[in-house]
Tab-separated table of C-alpha atoms in Angstrom:
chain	number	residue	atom	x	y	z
A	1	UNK	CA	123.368	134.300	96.689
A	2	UNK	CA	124.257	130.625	96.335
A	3	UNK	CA	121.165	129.421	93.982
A	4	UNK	CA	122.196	125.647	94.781
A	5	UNK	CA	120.538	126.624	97.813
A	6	UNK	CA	117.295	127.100	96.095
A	7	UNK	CA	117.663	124.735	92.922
A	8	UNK	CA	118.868	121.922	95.233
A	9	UNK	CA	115.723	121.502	97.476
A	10	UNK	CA	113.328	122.123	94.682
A	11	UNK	CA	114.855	119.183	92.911
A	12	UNK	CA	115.042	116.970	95.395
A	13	UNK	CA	111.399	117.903	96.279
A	14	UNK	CA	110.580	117.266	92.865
A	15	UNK	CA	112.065	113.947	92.572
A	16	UNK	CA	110.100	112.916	96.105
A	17	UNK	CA	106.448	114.330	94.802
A	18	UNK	CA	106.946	112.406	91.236
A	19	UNK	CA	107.778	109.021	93.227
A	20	UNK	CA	104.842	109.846	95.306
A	21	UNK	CA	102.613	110.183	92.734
A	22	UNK	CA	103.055	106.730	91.068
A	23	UNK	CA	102.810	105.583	94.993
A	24	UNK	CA	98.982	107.029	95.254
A	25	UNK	CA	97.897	106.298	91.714
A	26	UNK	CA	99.002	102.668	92.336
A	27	UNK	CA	99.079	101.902	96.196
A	28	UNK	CA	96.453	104.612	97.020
A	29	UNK	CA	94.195	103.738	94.601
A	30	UNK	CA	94.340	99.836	95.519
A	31	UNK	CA	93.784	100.780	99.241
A	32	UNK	CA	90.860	103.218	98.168
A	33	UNK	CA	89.104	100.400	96.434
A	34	UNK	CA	90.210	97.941	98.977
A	35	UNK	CA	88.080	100.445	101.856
A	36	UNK	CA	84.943	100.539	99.317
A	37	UNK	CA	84.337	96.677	100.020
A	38	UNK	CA	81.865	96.093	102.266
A	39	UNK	CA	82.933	92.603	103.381
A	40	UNK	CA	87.006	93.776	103.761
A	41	UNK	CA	87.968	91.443	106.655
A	42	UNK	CA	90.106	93.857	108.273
A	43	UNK	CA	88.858	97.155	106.775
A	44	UNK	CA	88.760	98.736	110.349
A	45	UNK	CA	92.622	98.242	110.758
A	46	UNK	CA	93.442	99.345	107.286
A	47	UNK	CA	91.391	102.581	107.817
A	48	UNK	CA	92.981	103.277	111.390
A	49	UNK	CA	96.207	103.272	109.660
A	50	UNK	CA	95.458	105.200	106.645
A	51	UNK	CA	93.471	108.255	108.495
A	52	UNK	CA	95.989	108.112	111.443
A	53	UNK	CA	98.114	110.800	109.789
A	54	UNK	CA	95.041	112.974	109.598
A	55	UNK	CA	94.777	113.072	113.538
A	56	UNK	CA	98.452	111.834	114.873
A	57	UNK	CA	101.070	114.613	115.110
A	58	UNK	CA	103.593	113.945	112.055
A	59	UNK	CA	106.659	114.541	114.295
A	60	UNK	CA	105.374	111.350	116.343
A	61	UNK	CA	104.784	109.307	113.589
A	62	UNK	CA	108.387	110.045	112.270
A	63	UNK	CA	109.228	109.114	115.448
A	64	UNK	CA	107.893	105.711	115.690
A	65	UNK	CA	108.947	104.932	112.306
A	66	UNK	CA	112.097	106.176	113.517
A	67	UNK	CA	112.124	103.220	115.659
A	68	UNK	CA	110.159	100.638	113.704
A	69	UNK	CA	112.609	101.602	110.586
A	70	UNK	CA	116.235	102.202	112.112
A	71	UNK	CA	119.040	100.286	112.013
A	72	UNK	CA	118.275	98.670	115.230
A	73	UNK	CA	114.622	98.641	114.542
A	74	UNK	CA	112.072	95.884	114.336
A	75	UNK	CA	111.692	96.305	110.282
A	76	UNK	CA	114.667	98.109	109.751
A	77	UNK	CA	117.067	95.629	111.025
A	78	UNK	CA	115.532	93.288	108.621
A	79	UNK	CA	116.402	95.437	105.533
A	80	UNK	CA	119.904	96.726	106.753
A	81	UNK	CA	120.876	93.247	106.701
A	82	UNK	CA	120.848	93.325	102.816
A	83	UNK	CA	122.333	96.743	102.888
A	84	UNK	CA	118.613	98.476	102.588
A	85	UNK	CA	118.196	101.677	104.735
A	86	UNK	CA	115.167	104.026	104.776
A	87	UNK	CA	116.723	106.115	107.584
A	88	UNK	CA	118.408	109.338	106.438
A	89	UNK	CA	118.174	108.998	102.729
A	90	UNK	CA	116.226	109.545	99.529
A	91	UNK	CA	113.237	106.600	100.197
A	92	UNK	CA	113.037	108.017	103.836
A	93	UNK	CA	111.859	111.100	101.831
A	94	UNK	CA	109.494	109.768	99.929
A	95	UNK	CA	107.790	107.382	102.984
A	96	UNK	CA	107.431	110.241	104.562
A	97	UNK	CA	105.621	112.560	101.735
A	98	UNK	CA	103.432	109.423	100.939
A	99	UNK	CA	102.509	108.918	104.677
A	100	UNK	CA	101.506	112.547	104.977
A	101	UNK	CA	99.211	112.420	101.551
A	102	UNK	CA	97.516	109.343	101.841
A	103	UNK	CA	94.741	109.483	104.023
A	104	UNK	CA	94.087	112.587	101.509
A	105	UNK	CA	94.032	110.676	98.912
A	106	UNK	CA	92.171	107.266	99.736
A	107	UNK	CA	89.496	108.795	101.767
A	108	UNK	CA	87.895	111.147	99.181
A	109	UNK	CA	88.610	108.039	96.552
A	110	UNK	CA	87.356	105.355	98.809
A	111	UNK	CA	83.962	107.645	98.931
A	112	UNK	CA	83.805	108.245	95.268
A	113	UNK	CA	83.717	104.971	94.654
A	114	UNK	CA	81.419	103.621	97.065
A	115	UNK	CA	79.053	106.081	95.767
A	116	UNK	CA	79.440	104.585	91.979
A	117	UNK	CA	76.230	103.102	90.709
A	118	UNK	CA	75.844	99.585	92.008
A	119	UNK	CA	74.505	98.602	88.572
A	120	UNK	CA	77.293	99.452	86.264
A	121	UNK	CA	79.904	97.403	88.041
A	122	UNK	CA	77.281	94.283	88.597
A	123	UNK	CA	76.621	94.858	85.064
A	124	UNK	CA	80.625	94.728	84.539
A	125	UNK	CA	80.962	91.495	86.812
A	126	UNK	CA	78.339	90.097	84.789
A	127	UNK	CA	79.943	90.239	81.200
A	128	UNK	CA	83.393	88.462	82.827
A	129	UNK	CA	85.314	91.767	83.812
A	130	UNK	CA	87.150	91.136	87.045
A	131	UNK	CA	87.151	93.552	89.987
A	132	UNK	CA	90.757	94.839	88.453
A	133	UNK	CA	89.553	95.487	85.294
A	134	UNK	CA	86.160	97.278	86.627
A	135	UNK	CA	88.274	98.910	88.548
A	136	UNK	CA	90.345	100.278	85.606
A	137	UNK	CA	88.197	100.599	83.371
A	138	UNK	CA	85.174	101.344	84.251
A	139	UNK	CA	84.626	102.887	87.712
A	140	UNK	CA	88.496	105.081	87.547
A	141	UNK	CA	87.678	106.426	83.943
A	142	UNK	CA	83.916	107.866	85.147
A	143	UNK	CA	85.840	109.298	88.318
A	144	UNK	CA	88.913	110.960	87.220
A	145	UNK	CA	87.909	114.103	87.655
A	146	UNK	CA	88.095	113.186	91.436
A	147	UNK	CA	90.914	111.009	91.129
A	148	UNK	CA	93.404	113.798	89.839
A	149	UNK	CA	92.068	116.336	92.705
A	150	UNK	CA	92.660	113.849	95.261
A	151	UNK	CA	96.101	113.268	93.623
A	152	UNK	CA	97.049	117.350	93.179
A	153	UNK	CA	95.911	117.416	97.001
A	154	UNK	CA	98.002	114.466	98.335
A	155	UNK	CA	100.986	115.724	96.324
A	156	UNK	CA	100.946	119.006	97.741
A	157	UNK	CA	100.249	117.590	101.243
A	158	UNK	CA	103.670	115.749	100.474
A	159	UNK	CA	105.317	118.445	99.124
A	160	UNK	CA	104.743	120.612	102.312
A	161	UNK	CA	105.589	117.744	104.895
A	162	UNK	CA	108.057	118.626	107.400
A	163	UNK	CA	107.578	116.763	110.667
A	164	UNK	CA	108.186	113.428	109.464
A	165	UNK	CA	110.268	114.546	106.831
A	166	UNK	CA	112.541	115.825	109.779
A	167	UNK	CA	112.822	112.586	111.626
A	168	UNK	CA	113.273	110.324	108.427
A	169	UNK	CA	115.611	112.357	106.720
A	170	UNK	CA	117.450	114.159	109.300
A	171	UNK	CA	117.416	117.324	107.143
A	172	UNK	CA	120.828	116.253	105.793
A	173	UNK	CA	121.749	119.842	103.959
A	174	UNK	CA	121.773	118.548	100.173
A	175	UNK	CA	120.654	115.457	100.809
A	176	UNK	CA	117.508	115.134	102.556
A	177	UNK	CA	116.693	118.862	102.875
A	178	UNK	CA	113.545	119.306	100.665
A	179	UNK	CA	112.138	122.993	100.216
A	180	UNK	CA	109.784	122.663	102.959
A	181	UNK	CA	113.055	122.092	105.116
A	182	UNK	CA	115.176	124.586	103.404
A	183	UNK	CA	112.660	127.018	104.530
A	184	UNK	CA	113.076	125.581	107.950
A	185	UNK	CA	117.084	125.472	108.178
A	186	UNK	CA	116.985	129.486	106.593
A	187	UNK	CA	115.057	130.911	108.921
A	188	UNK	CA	116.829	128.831	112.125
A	189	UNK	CA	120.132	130.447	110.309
A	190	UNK	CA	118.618	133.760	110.388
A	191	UNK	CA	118.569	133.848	106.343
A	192	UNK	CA	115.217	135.584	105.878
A	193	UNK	CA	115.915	136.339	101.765
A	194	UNK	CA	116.460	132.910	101.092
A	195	UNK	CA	113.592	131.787	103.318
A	196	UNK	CA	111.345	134.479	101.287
A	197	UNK	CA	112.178	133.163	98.322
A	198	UNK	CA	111.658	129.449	99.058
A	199	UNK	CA	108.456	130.442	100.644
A	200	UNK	CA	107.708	132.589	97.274
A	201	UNK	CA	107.821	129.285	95.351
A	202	UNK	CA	105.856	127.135	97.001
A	203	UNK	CA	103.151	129.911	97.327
A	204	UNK	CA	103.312	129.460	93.430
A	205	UNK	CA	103.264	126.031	93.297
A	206	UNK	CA	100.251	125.938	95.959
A	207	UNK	CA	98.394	128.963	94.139
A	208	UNK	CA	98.614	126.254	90.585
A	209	UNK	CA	96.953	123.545	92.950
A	210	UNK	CA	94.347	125.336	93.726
A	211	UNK	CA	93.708	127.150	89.725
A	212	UNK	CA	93.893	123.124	88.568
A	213	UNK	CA	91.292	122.322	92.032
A	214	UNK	CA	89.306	124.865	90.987
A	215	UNK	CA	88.862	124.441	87.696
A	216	UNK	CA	88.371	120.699	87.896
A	217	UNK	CA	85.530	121.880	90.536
A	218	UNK	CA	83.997	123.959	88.260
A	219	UNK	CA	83.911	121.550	84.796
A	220	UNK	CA	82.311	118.594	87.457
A	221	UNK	CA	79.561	121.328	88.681
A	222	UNK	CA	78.811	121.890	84.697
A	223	UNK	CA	78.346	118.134	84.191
């Protein structure tokens, strides 16, 4: 057996779920505190588009950012212009995996910290910390027991994407073929072994999820 065909995919999936994670512990946080405001202006939009993977069939919304995002698309056209694609390459990857994992990570966040005592933050505002800082330091660092589940369950969300994965990336073999893909393209060529084994791994990786879920779960229900 040809273990390029297994180390390939797992790298390149590895690569996509690190860039993802600095996307949710920077964008998803921001958007997760943004949702906590009661007087957002345009929270209602912001949520549609967040929770829309949640109920929106991911080979549709690859679709549509197919179109929005092409080369003859309304953003895409934009970008290719300064020789900037996100069609059938490495970011087309990672938009994908962070589309898939973000309503799983702001949601739970956004609730955490709307349920944060009121006082401590007014008490924060009041000694000349802006919202950034009480953010930071305050309100994350009493919560990061939640924030690191919602990130282990957003990163595995993106590590298992497929659908939009598929229309993005095109499941370019060693390219854009990511293990949840590899899996796909084995058993469509009738490779079972290599299919088992990629299936094997991320069994492995989902079973250390869920020790690391569980165990957070359990030191919270001790506090």
């Amino acid at each position: 057996m040809d273990y390029s065909m297994i180390l390939n995919p797992l790298i390149l999936s590895a690569k996509t779920v690190g860039v993802n994670l600095i996307l949710f512990l920077t964008i998803g946080v921001f958007l997760a505190f943004l949702l906590s405001k009661q007087g957002f202006k345009f929270k209602w939009l912001v949520n549609t588009i967040v929770t829309l993977p949640l109920i929106f069939p991911p080979i549709a919304i690859g679709f549509f950012l197919l179109l929005l995002l092409g080369r003859d698309g309304i953003i895409g056209s934009i970008f290719y212009k300064f020789d900037i694609s996100f069609i059938f390459s490495f970011p087309s990857l990672v938009l994908a995996g962070f589309i898939a994992g973000l309503p799983l990570m702001v949601k739970p966040l956004q609730s955490a910290i709307e349920q944060f005592p009121k006082n401590m933050v007014e008490a924060s505002y009041l000694s000349g910390k802006s919202k950034i800082n009480t953010l930071l330091f305050i309100i994350l660092p009493c919560i990061k027991k939640t924030l690191l589940a919602c990130l282990l369950i957003a990163c595995a969300r993106a590590l298992g994407e497929v659908g939009i994965t598929l229309m993005l990336g095109g499941n370019i073999i060693g390219k854009t073929d990511t293990i949840s893909l590899a899996i796909y393209n084995a058993v469509f060529d009738g490779d079972y072994n290599l299919a088992l084994i990629l299936s094997g791994i991320l069994i492995v990786i989902s079973l250390i999820f869920f020790i690391i879920l569980n165990f957070l779960q359990t030191k919270q229900n001790h506090i």
